[in-house]
PDB file of C-alpha atoms in Angstrom:
ATOM      1  CA  MET A  12      42.548  18.675  26.500  1.00  0.00           C
ATOM      2  CA  THR A  13      40.363  17.048  29.106  1.00  0.00           C
ATOM      3  CA  VAL A  14      39.675  13.359  28.626  1.00  0.00           C
ATOM      4  CA  VAL A  15      36.342  12.134  29.946  1.00  0.00           C
ATOM      5  CA  LYS A  16      36.473   8.513  31.009  1.00  0.00           C
ATOM      6  CA  GLU A  17      33.567   6.117  30.641  1.00  0.00           C
ATOM      7  CA  GLU A  18      31.556   5.799  33.830  1.00  0.00           C
ATOM      8  CA  SER A  19      31.538   2.401  35.467  1.00  0.00           C
ATOM      9  CA  GLY A  20      30.990   0.764  38.787  1.00  0.00           C
ATOM     10  CA  GLN A  21      28.196   0.729  41.328  1.00  0.00           C
ATOM     11  CA  GLU A  22      25.488   3.363  41.513  1.00  0.00           C
ATOM     12  CA  ASP A  23      25.264   5.783  44.422  1.00  0.00           C
ATOM     13  CA  PRO A  24      21.987   6.830  46.076  1.00  0.00           C
ATOM     14  CA  ALA A  25      21.621   9.621  43.524  1.00  0.00           C
ATOM     15  CA  GLY A  26      21.465   7.048  40.752  1.00  0.00           C
ATOM     16  CA  LEU A  27      24.844   7.944  39.221  1.00  0.00           C
ATOM     17  CA  PRO A  28      27.708   5.457  38.771  1.00  0.00           C
ATOM     18  CA  ASP A  29      30.451   5.449  41.378  1.00  0.00           C
ATOM     19  CA  ARG A  30      33.653   6.451  39.601  1.00  0.00           C
ATOM     20  CA  SER A  31      37.035   5.141  40.622  1.00  0.00           C
ATOM     21  CA  ASP A  32      38.849   8.375  39.653  1.00  0.00           C
ATOM     22  CA  GLY A  33      37.232  10.427  42.405  1.00  0.00           C
ATOM     23  CA  TYR A  34      34.855  12.332  40.134  1.00  0.00           C
ATOM     24  CA  VAL A  35      31.908  13.859  42.007  1.00  0.00           C
ATOM     25  CA  PRO A  36      28.828  14.761  39.917  1.00  0.00           C
ATOM     26  CA  SER A  37      27.460  18.248  40.232  1.00  0.00           C
ATOM     27  CA  LYS A  38      24.324  18.979  42.198  1.00  0.00           C
ATOM     28  CA  ARG A  39      22.562  20.007  39.006  1.00  0.00           C
ATOM     29  CA  ARG A  40      23.255  16.643  37.402  1.00  0.00           C
ATOM     30  CA  ILE A  41      22.125  14.783  40.508  1.00  0.00           C
ATOM     31  CA  ASP A  42      18.879  16.756  40.521  1.00  0.00           C
ATOM     32  CA  ARG A  43      18.364  16.124  36.813  1.00  0.00           C
ATOM     33  CA  GLU A  44      18.817  12.365  37.195  1.00  0.00           C
ATOM     34  CA  ARG A  45      16.516  12.315  40.204  1.00  0.00           C
ATOM     35  CA  TYR A  46      13.882  14.228  38.242  1.00  0.00           C
ATOM     36  CA  LYS A  47      14.102  11.754  35.360  1.00  0.00           C
ATOM     37  CA  ARG A  48      13.601   8.798  37.697  1.00  0.00           C
ATOM     38  CA  THR A  49      10.648  10.520  39.352  1.00  0.00           C
ATOM     39  CA  ARG A  50       8.971  11.123  35.994  1.00  0.00           C
ATOM     40  CA  ALA A  51       9.600   7.536  34.925  1.00  0.00           C
ATOM     41  CA  ARG A  52       8.054   6.168  38.119  1.00  0.00           C
ATOM     42  CA  ARG A  53       5.064   8.483  37.755  1.00  0.00           C
ATOM     43  CA  ALA A  54       4.490   7.435  34.133  1.00  0.00           C
ATOM     44  CA  THR A  55       4.706   3.752  35.088  1.00  0.00           C
ATOM     45  CA  SER A  56       2.254   4.222  37.950  1.00  0.00           C
ATOM     46  CA  ILE A  57      -0.239   6.093  35.779  1.00  0.00           C
ATOM     47  CA  ALA A  58      -0.025   3.459  33.026  1.00  0.00           C
ATOM     48  CA  ALA A  59      -0.534   0.616  35.502  1.00  0.00           C
ATOM     49  CA  LEU A  60      -3.475   2.375  37.145  1.00  0.00           C
ATOM     50  CA  SER A  61      -5.198   3.222  33.846  1.00  0.00           C
ATOM     51  CA  THR A  62      -4.723  -0.353  32.634  1.00  0.00           C
ATOM     52  CA  LEU A  63      -6.204  -1.735  35.852  1.00  0.00           C
ATOM     53  CA  VAL A  64      -9.191   0.599  35.679  1.00  0.00           C
ATOM     54  CA  THR A  65      -9.836  -0.266  32.028  1.00  0.00           C
ATOM     55  CA  GLY A  66      -9.621  -3.987  32.768  1.00  0.00           C
ATOM     56  CA  VAL A  67     -12.032  -3.722  35.703  1.00  0.00           C
ATOM     57  CA  VAL A  68     -14.545  -1.710  33.658  1.00  0.00           C
ATOM     58  CA  LEU A  69     -14.453  -4.183  30.770  1.00  0.00           C
ATOM     59  CA  TYR A  70     -14.810  -7.107  33.167  1.00  0.00           C
ATOM     60  CA  LEU A  71     -17.847  -5.558  34.873  1.00  0.00           C
ATOM     61  CA  VAL A  72     -19.482  -4.739  31.531  1.00  0.00           C
ATOM     62  CA  VAL A  73     -19.019  -8.290  30.246  1.00  0.00           C
ATOM     63  CA  VAL A  74     -20.025 -10.246  33.365  1.00  0.00           C
ATOM     64  CA  ASN A  75     -23.071  -8.045  33.987  1.00  0.00           C
ATOM     65  CA  ALA A  76     -24.398  -8.473  30.445  1.00  0.00           C
ATOM     66  CA  PRO A  77     -27.775 -10.290  30.306  1.00  0.00           C
ATOM     67  CA  GLY A  78     -26.445 -13.110  28.144  1.00  0.00           C
ATOM     68  CA  TRP A  79     -23.150 -13.646  29.962  1.00  0.00           C
ATOM     69  CA  PRO A  80     -24.120 -16.922  31.740  1.00  0.00           C
ATOM     70  CA  ARG A  81     -25.103 -18.546  28.462  1.00  0.00           C
ATOM     71  CA  THR A  82     -22.044 -17.128  26.676  1.00  0.00           C
ATOM     72  CA  LYS A  83     -19.746 -18.363  29.425  1.00  0.00           C
ATOM     73  CA  GLU A  84     -21.175 -21.871  29.181  1.00  0.00           C
ATOM     74  CA  THR A  85     -20.973 -21.921  25.380  1.00  0.00           C
ATOM     75  CA  PHE A  86     -17.579 -20.285  24.763  1.00  0.00           C
ATOM     76  CA  PHE A  87     -15.633 -20.574  28.038  1.00  0.00           C
ATOM     77  CA  ASN A  88     -16.452 -24.032  29.349  1.00  0.00           C
ATOM     78  CA  GLY A  89     -13.538 -25.419  31.344  1.00  0.00           C
ATOM     79  CA  ARG A  90     -14.390 -29.073  30.699  1.00  0.00           C
ATOM     80  CA  TYR A  91     -14.376 -28.704  26.929  1.00  0.00           C
ATOM     81  CA  ALA A  92     -11.262 -26.538  27.095  1.00  0.00           C
ATOM     82  CA  ARG A  93      -9.362 -29.305  28.895  1.00  0.00           C
ATOM     83  CA  GLU A  94     -10.618 -31.835  26.353  1.00  0.00           C
ATOM     84  CA  ALA A  95      -9.714 -29.706  23.352  1.00  0.00           C
ATOM     85  CA  PHE A  96      -6.288 -28.433  24.407  1.00  0.00           C
ATOM     86  CA  PRO A  97      -4.186 -31.576  23.760  1.00  0.00           C
ATOM     87  CA  LYS A  98      -5.933 -32.331  20.458  1.00  0.00           C
ATOM     88  CA  VAL A  99      -5.646 -28.760  19.226  1.00  0.00           C
ATOM     89  CA  LEU A 100      -1.985 -28.705  20.265  1.00  0.00           C
ATOM     90  CA  GLU A 101      -1.397 -31.912  18.324  1.00  0.00           C
ATOM     91  CA  GLY A 102      -3.021 -30.414  15.228  1.00  0.00           C
ATOM     92  CA  LEU A 103      -0.916 -27.276  15.625  1.00  0.00           C
ATOM     93  CA  TRP A 104       2.162 -29.262  14.607  1.00  0.00           C
ATOM     94  CA  LEU A 105       0.704 -29.449  11.089  1.00  0.00           C
ATOM     95  CA  ASN A 106       0.315 -25.669  11.022  1.00  0.00           C
ATOM     96  CA  VAL A 107       3.915 -25.202  12.122  1.00  0.00           C
ATOM     97  CA  ARG A 108       5.206 -27.551   9.410  1.00  0.00           C
ATOM     98  CA  LEU A 109       3.140 -25.741   6.791  1.00  0.00           C
ATOM     99  CA  LEU A 110       4.532 -22.431   8.007  1.00  0.00           C
ATOM    100  CA  LEU A 111       8.138 -23.596   7.701  1.00  0.00           C
ATOM    101  CA  ILE A 112       7.789 -25.247   4.292  1.00  0.00           C
ATOM    102  CA  CYS A 113       5.494 -22.660   2.719  1.00  0.00           C
ATOM    103  CA  GLY A 114       7.567 -19.819   4.186  1.00  0.00           C
ATOM    104  CA  VAL A 115      10.686 -21.002   2.363  1.00  0.00           C
ATOM    105  CA  ALA A 116       8.774 -21.642  -0.860  1.00  0.00           C
ATOM    106  CA  VAL A 117       7.120 -18.215  -0.697  1.00  0.00           C
ATOM    107  CA  LEU A 118      10.459 -16.429  -0.239  1.00  0.00           C
ATOM    108  CA  VAL A 119      12.084 -18.253  -3.155  1.00  0.00           C
ATOM    109  CA  LEU A 120       9.143 -17.895  -5.555  1.00  0.00           C
ATOM    110  CA  GLY A 121       8.511 -14.294  -4.510  1.00  0.00           C
ATOM    111  CA  MET A 122      12.143 -13.380  -5.128  1.00  0.00           C
ATOM    112  CA  LEU A 123      12.096 -14.973  -8.605  1.00  0.00           C
ATOM    113  CA  ILE A 124       8.903 -13.126  -9.545  1.00  0.00           C
ATOM    114  CA  ALA A 125      10.302  -9.829  -8.260  1.00  0.00           C
ATOM    115  CA  ILE A 126      13.504 -10.282 -10.269  1.00  0.00           C
ATOM    116  CA  ALA A 127      11.448 -11.116 -13.356  1.00  0.00           C
ATOM    117  CA  ARG A 128       9.453  -7.895 -12.955  1.00  0.00           C
ATOM    118  CA  THR A 129      12.610  -5.793 -12.666  1.00  0.00           C
ATOM    119  CA  LEU A 130      14.463  -7.225 -15.676  1.00  0.00           C
ATOM    120  CA  ARG A 131      15.381  -4.598 -18.236  1.00  0.00           C
ATOM    121  CA  GLY A 132      15.280  -4.708 -21.982  1.00  0.00           C
ATOM    122  CA  PRO A 133      12.513  -5.409 -24.533  1.00  0.00           C
ATOM    123  CA  VAL A 134      13.510  -9.067 -24.816  1.00  0.00           C
ATOM    124  CA  PHE A 135      12.269  -9.656 -21.260  1.00  0.00           C
ATOM    125  CA  PHE A 136       8.859  -8.032 -21.846  1.00  0.00           C
ATOM    126  CA  PRO A 137       6.927 -11.364 -21.970  1.00  0.00           C
ATOM    127  CA  LEU A 138       8.518 -12.419 -18.685  1.00  0.00           C
ATOM    128  CA  ARG A 139       7.715  -9.083 -17.062  1.00  0.00           C
ATOM    129  CA  ALA A 140       4.133  -9.275 -18.320  1.00  0.00           C
ATOM    130  CA  LEU A 141       3.650 -12.809 -16.971  1.00  0.00           C
ATOM    131  CA  ALA A 142       5.101 -11.812 -13.575  1.00  0.00           C
ATOM    132  CA  ALA A 143       2.839  -8.739 -13.415  1.00  0.00           C
ATOM    133  CA  ALA A 144      -0.231 -10.810 -14.364  1.00  0.00           C
ATOM    134  CA  TYR A 145       0.647 -13.370 -11.703  1.00  0.00           C
ATOM    135  CA  THR A 146       0.919 -10.796  -8.920  1.00  0.00           C
ATOM    136  CA  ASP A 147      -2.212  -8.938 -10.024  1.00  0.00           C
ATOM    137  CA  PHE A 148      -4.277 -12.125 -10.185  1.00  0.00           C
ATOM    138  CA  PHE A 149      -3.273 -13.741  -6.903  1.00  0.00           C
ATOM    139  CA  ARG A 150      -3.254 -10.482  -4.949  1.00  0.00           C
ATOM    140  CA  GLY A 151      -6.790  -9.821  -6.115  1.00  0.00           C
ATOM    141  CA  LEU A 152      -8.095 -13.369  -5.622  1.00  0.00           C
ATOM    142  CA  PRO A 153      -9.302 -13.976  -2.040  1.00  0.00           C
ATOM    143  CA  LEU A 154      -7.231 -16.616  -0.304  1.00  0.00           C
ATOM    144  CA  ILE A 155     -10.254 -18.660   0.743  1.00  0.00           C
ATOM    145  CA  ILE A 156     -11.410 -18.907  -2.898  1.00  0.00           C
ATOM    146  CA  ASN A 157      -7.923 -19.866  -4.013  1.00  0.00           C
ATOM    147  CA  LEU A 158      -7.871 -22.615  -1.403  1.00  0.00           C
ATOM    148  CA  MET A 159     -11.245 -23.941  -2.511  1.00  0.00           C
ATOM    149  CA  ILE A 160     -10.200 -23.971  -6.161  1.00  0.00           C
ATOM    150  CA  VAL A 161      -6.924 -25.781  -5.495  1.00  0.00           C
ATOM    151  CA  VAL A 162      -7.981 -28.095  -2.663  1.00  0.00           C
ATOM    152  CA  LEU A 163     -11.395 -29.023  -4.068  1.00  0.00           C
ATOM    153  CA  GLY A 164     -10.983 -28.387  -7.781  1.00  0.00           C
ATOM    154  CA  VAL A 165      -7.696 -30.134  -8.532  1.00  0.00           C
ATOM    155  CA  PRO A 166      -8.822 -33.568  -7.203  1.00  0.00           C
ATOM    156  CA  ALA A 167     -12.020 -33.243  -9.252  1.00  0.00           C
ATOM    157  CA  LEU A 168      -9.926 -33.184 -12.436  1.00  0.00           C
ATOM    158  CA  ARG A 169      -8.651 -36.735 -11.708  1.00  0.00           C
ATOM    159  CA  LEU A 170      -5.292 -36.020 -13.298  1.00  0.00           C
ATOM    160  CA  GLN A 171      -2.738 -38.823 -13.267  1.00  0.00           C
ATOM    161  CA  GLY A 172       0.277 -38.188 -11.049  1.00  0.00           C
ATOM    162  CA  ILE A 173      -1.291 -35.170  -9.304  1.00  0.00           C
ATOM    163  CA  THR A 174      -1.627 -35.443  -5.548  1.00  0.00           C
ATOM    164  CA  VAL A 175      -4.990 -35.178  -3.836  1.00  0.00           C
ATOM    165  CA  ASP A 176      -3.511 -34.702  -0.360  1.00  0.00           C
ATOM    166  CA  PRO A 177      -5.327 -31.674   1.136  1.00  0.00           C
ATOM    167  CA  VAL A 178      -2.205 -30.676   3.080  1.00  0.00           C
ATOM    168  CA  LEU A 179      -0.038 -30.468  -0.054  1.00  0.00           C
ATOM    169  CA  LEU A 180      -2.771 -28.781  -2.063  1.00  0.00           C
ATOM    170  CA  GLY A 181      -3.492 -26.329   0.746  1.00  0.00           C
ATOM    171  CA  GLY A 182       0.200 -25.521   1.058  1.00  0.00           C
ATOM    172  CA  THR A 183       0.343 -24.940  -2.701  1.00  0.00           C
ATOM    173  CA  ALA A 184      -2.560 -22.495  -2.528  1.00  0.00           C
ATOM    174  CA  LEU A 185      -0.930 -20.614   0.357  1.00  0.00           C
ATOM    175  CA  THR A 186       2.343 -20.429  -1.572  1.00  0.00           C
ATOM    176  CA  LEU A 187       0.643 -19.119  -4.713  1.00  0.00           C
ATOM    177  CA  THR A 188      -1.144 -16.331  -2.861  1.00  0.00           C
ATOM    178  CA  TYR A 189       1.611 -15.228  -0.501  1.00  0.00           C
ATOM    179  CA  SER A 190       4.347 -15.338  -3.122  1.00  0.00           C
ATOM    180  CA  ALA A 191       2.448 -12.619  -5.002  1.00  0.00           C
ATOM    181  CA  TYR A 192       2.507 -10.366  -1.920  1.00  0.00           C
ATOM    182  CA  VAL A 193       6.128 -11.142  -1.123  1.00  0.00           C
ATOM    183  CA  ALA A 194       7.128 -10.520  -4.737  1.00  0.00           C
ATOM    184  CA  GLU A 195       5.820  -6.980  -4.475  1.00  0.00           C
ATOM    185  CA  VAL A 196       7.717  -6.496  -1.212  1.00  0.00           C
ATOM    186  CA  PHE A 197      10.944  -7.643  -2.857  1.00  0.00           C
ATOM    187  CA  ARG A 198      10.272  -5.519  -5.958  1.00  0.00           C
ATOM    188  CA  ALA A 199       9.765  -2.436  -3.799  1.00  0.00           C
ATOM    189  CA  GLY A 200      13.084  -3.159  -2.103  1.00  0.00           C
ATOM    190  CA  ILE A 201      14.899  -3.631  -5.414  1.00  0.00           C
ATOM    191  CA  GLU A 202      13.501  -0.419  -6.860  1.00  0.00           C
ATOM    192  CA  SER A 203      14.376   1.502  -3.678  1.00  0.00           C
ATOM    193  CA  VAL A 204      18.090   0.923  -4.325  1.00  0.00           C
ATOM    194  CA  HIS A 205      19.442   3.995  -6.094  1.00  0.00           C
ATOM    195  CA  PRO A 206      20.515   3.399  -9.727  1.00  0.00           C
ATOM    196  CA  SER A 207      23.943   4.773  -8.875  1.00  0.00           C
ATOM    197  CA  GLN A 208      24.581   1.601  -6.855  1.00  0.00           C
ATOM    198  CA  ARG A 209      24.125  -0.543  -9.947  1.00  0.00           C
ATOM    199  CA  ALA A 210      26.140   1.911 -12.063  1.00  0.00           C
ATOM    200  CA  ALA A 211      28.998   1.869  -9.562  1.00  0.00           C
ATOM    201  CA  ALA A 212      29.004  -1.929  -9.578  1.00  0.00           C
ATOM    202  CA  ARG A 213      29.130  -2.001 -13.381  1.00  0.00           C
ATOM    203  CA  SER A 214      31.999   0.512 -13.364  1.00  0.00           C
ATOM    204  CA  LEU A 215      33.962  -1.887 -11.157  1.00  0.00           C
ATOM    205  CA  GLY A 216      33.634  -4.600 -13.783  1.00  0.00           C
ATOM    206  CA  LEU A 217      30.620  -6.531 -12.474  1.00  0.00           C
ATOM    207  CA  THR A 218      28.078  -7.874 -14.919  1.00  0.00           C
ATOM    208  CA  ASN A 219      24.375  -7.073 -14.611  1.00  0.00           C
ATOM    209  CA  ARG A 220      23.789 -10.409 -12.910  1.00  0.00           C
ATOM    210  CA  GLN A 221      26.666  -9.896 -10.476  1.00  0.00           C
ATOM    211  CA  ALA A 222      25.535  -6.358  -9.671  1.00  0.00           C
ATOM    212  CA  LEU A 223      22.049  -7.644  -8.936  1.00  0.00           C
ATOM    213  CA  ARG A 224      23.322 -10.505  -6.783  1.00  0.00           C
ATOM    214  CA  TYR A 225      26.082  -8.813  -4.814  1.00  0.00           C
ATOM    215  CA  VAL A 226      24.965  -5.161  -4.657  1.00  0.00           C
ATOM    216  CA  VAL A 227      21.244  -4.679  -5.264  1.00  0.00           C
ATOM    217  CA  LEU A 228      19.629  -7.741  -3.678  1.00  0.00           C
ATOM    218  CA  PRO A 229      21.479  -7.585  -0.322  1.00  0.00           C
ATOM    219  CA  GLN A 230      20.379  -3.980   0.167  1.00  0.00           C
ATOM    220  CA  ALA A 231      16.833  -4.690  -1.023  1.00  0.00           C
ATOM    221  CA  VAL A 232      16.351  -7.667   1.309  1.00  0.00           C
ATOM    222  CA  ARG A 233      17.825  -5.817   4.289  1.00  0.00           C
ATOM    223  CA  ARG A 234      15.431  -2.918   3.791  1.00  0.00           C
ATOM    224  CA  GLN A 235      12.384  -5.158   3.450  1.00  0.00           C
ATOM    225  CA  VAL A 236      12.932  -7.394   6.491  1.00  0.00           C
ATOM    226  CA  PRO A 237      10.065  -5.867   8.587  1.00  0.00           C
ATOM    227  CA  PRO A 238       7.333  -6.256   5.909  1.00  0.00           C
ATOM    228  CA  LEU A 239       8.605  -9.750   5.117  1.00  0.00           C
ATOM    229  CA  LEU A 240       8.266 -10.719   8.774  1.00  0.00           C
ATOM    230  CA  ASN A 241       4.742  -9.275   8.815  1.00  0.00           C
ATOM    231  CA  ASP A 242       3.824 -11.467   5.845  1.00  0.00           C
ATOM    232  CA  LEU A 243       5.268 -14.446   7.717  1.00  0.00           C
ATOM    233  CA  VAL A 244       3.020 -13.675  10.693  1.00  0.00           C
ATOM    234  CA  SER A 245      -0.007 -13.513   8.388  1.00  0.00           C
ATOM    235  CA  LEU A 246       0.996 -16.795   6.750  1.00  0.00           C
ATOM    236  CA  GLN A 247       1.179 -18.445  10.152  1.00  0.00           C
ATOM    237  CA  LYS A 248      -2.424 -17.532  10.898  1.00  0.00           C
ATOM    238  CA  ASP A 249      -3.718 -18.471   7.452  1.00  0.00           C
ATOM    239  CA  THR A 250      -2.293 -21.995   7.659  1.00  0.00           C
ATOM    240  CA  GLY A 251      -5.438 -22.749   9.644  1.00  0.00           C
ATOM    241  CA  LEU A 252      -7.480 -22.365   6.443  1.00  0.00           C
ATOM    242  CA  VAL A 253      -6.183 -25.656   5.044  1.00  0.00           C
ATOM    243  CA  SER A 254      -8.773 -27.320   7.254  1.00  0.00           C
ATOM    244  CA  ILE A 255     -11.423 -26.629   4.593  1.00  0.00           C
ATOM    245  CA  GLY A 256     -10.012 -29.584   2.660  1.00  0.00           C
ATOM    246  CA  GLY A 257     -10.221 -31.965   5.611  1.00  0.00           C
ATOM    247  CA  ALA A 258      -6.641 -31.667   6.898  1.00  0.00           C
ATOM    248  CA  VAL A 259      -6.640 -32.148  10.664  1.00  0.00           C
ATOM    249  CA  ASP A 260      -4.779 -29.099  11.891  1.00  0.00           C
ATOM    250  CA  ALA A 261      -5.468 -27.065  15.032  1.00  0.00           C
ATOM    251  CA  VAL A 262      -8.630 -25.514  13.602  1.00  0.00           C
ATOM    252  CA  ARG A 263     -10.001 -28.805  12.278  1.00  0.00           C
ATOM    253  CA  ALA A 264      -9.268 -30.553  15.570  1.00  0.00           C
ATOM    254  CA  ALA A 265     -11.314 -27.886  17.339  1.00  0.00           C
ATOM    255  CA  ASP A 266     -14.053 -28.148  14.723  1.00  0.00           C
ATOM    256  CA  ILE A 267     -14.395 -31.904  15.296  1.00  0.00           C
ATOM    257  CA  ILE A 268     -15.011 -31.399  19.012  1.00  0.00           C
ATOM    258  CA  VAL A 269     -17.440 -28.540  18.339  1.00  0.00           C
ATOM    259  CA  GLY A 270     -19.435 -30.678  15.913  1.00  0.00           C
ATOM    260  CA  ARG A 271     -19.747 -33.414  18.520  1.00  0.00           C
ATOM    261  CA  SER A 272     -20.485 -31.275  21.591  1.00  0.00           C
ATOM    262  CA  LEU A 273     -22.131 -28.177  20.049  1.00  0.00           C
ATOM    263  CA  ASN A 274     -19.923 -26.138  22.384  1.00  0.00           C
ATOM    264  CA  TYR A 275     -17.648 -23.474  20.903  1.00  0.00           C
ATOM    265  CA  THR A 276     -14.974 -23.457  23.596  1.00  0.00           C
ATOM    266  CA  PRO A 277     -12.515 -25.434  21.397  1.00  0.00           C
ATOM    267  CA  TYR A 278     -12.520 -22.544  18.919  1.00  0.00           C
ATOM    268  CA  ILE A 279     -11.468 -20.200  21.725  1.00  0.00           C
ATOM    269  CA  VAL A 280      -8.698 -22.614  22.710  1.00  0.00           C
ATOM    270  CA  ALA A 281      -7.433 -22.806  19.112  1.00  0.00           C
ATOM    271  CA  GLY A 282      -7.573 -19.035  18.757  1.00  0.00           C
ATOM    272  CA  LEU A 283      -5.629 -18.450  21.965  1.00  0.00           C
ATOM    273  CA  ILE A 284      -2.952 -20.941  20.890  1.00  0.00           C
ATOM    274  CA  PHE A 285      -2.535 -19.135  17.570  1.00  0.00           C
ATOM    275  CA  VAL A 286      -2.315 -15.805  19.402  1.00  0.00           C
ATOM    276  CA  ALA A 287       0.295 -17.211  21.778  1.00  0.00           C
ATOM    277  CA  LEU A 288       2.298 -18.414  18.777  1.00  0.00           C
ATOM    278  CA  THR A 289       1.950 -15.109  16.929  1.00  0.00           C
ATOM    279  CA  ILE A 290       2.840 -12.667  19.720  1.00  0.00           C
ATOM    280  CA  PRO A 291       6.566 -13.613  19.933  1.00  0.00           C
ATOM    281  CA  MET A 292       6.912 -13.234  16.150  1.00  0.00           C
ATOM    282  CA  THR A 293       5.122  -9.880  16.264  1.00  0.00           C
ATOM    283  CA  ARG A 294       7.366  -8.594  19.049  1.00  0.00           C
ATOM    284  CA  PHE A 295      10.409  -9.843  17.140  1.00  0.00           C
ATOM    285  CA  THR A 296       9.204  -7.942  14.066  1.00  0.00           C
ATOM    286  CA  ASP A 297       8.819  -4.773  16.154  1.00  0.00           C
ATOM    287  CA  TRP A 298      12.314  -5.245  17.576  1.00  0.00           C
ATOM    288  CA  VAL A 299      13.855  -5.714  14.133  1.00  0.00           C
ATOM    289  CA  THR A 300      12.011  -2.652  12.815  1.00  0.00           C
ATOM    290  CA  ALA A 301      13.162  -0.466  15.723  1.00  0.00           C
ATOM    291  CA  ARG A 302      16.729  -1.740  15.397  1.00  0.00           C
ATOM    292  CA  MET A 303      16.846  -0.985  11.676  1.00  0.00           C
ATOM    293  CA  ASP A 304      15.384   2.484  12.278  1.00  0.00           C
ATOM    294  CA  ARG A 305      18.121   3.220  14.808  1.00  0.00           C
ATOM    295  CA  GLN A 306      20.810   1.975  12.425  1.00  0.00           C
ATOM    296  CA  ARG A 307      19.381   4.049   9.575  1.00  0.00           C
ATOM    297  CA  ALA A 308      19.287   7.145  11.796  1.00  0.00           C
ATOM    298  CA  GLN A 309      22.949   6.585  12.708  1.00  0.00           C
ATOM    299  CA  GLY A 310      23.949   5.941   9.099  1.00  0.00           C
ATOM    300  CA  GLY A 311      24.570   2.229   9.662  1.00  0.00           C
ATOM    301  CA  THR A 312      22.185   0.983   6.959  1.00  0.00           C
ATOM    302  CA  LEU A 313      22.357   1.903   3.300  1.00  0.00           C
TER     303      LEU A 313
END
């Protein structure tokens, strides 16, 4: 039986590793590797050229538009951008804190609601009905209306012991809405686990609660990581809506400068900062999704 050793070492001009055992690749393999590199270089060149051409065309269309000078002064003013950047960056810290706190609260509350909707037996019907009503209501209610009701309506009630802090109220509204979406994500993951998994756990002596905790939930959460990360990205952007209650976050900081200068450049600065914060999370979500797809294709994920 011939044993093929793993290739290692430096690459030769043909692009193949230099083997220490004296192995010489065939001419056909050398030609195949050279052809692959040629196609890769050609594809990269074509992509770079098409991107450059598209960028140039868009640039010429925008700068040659009749209203471009006025638009440039109103939305892309360098002086107002320099003034707004540090203040918007300072307000962004509030958005980040809301993301971290609300993200944890959304995951916990969403998981509890999902478990409530998947409980079996007639005795749990009221709990299942309440969980279903909760998800239906807050998934159907627009987030901006929910924020207005909580941030503006709760203080109007003048209840004793209830906070009127717009940051806390805004975070509560975000948690109520996003927990409904996350609950459905978790429920889909729980129901995607084959019933035989739960039956096998029960046959090993686990109770229903233990089977749910140690067998069903780990598989459900692992399968739903990509959609959960997408919801986290959406939550990060929507933290800017708490500004409707007067909280000085990145959006409100930009709005203050716009109201004073009547120049909309601070909005562009705030938008670009949110985009810069979102892109790494989006790429991380794509990486996790691709990694899980590869593992599932290789049989590494249940």
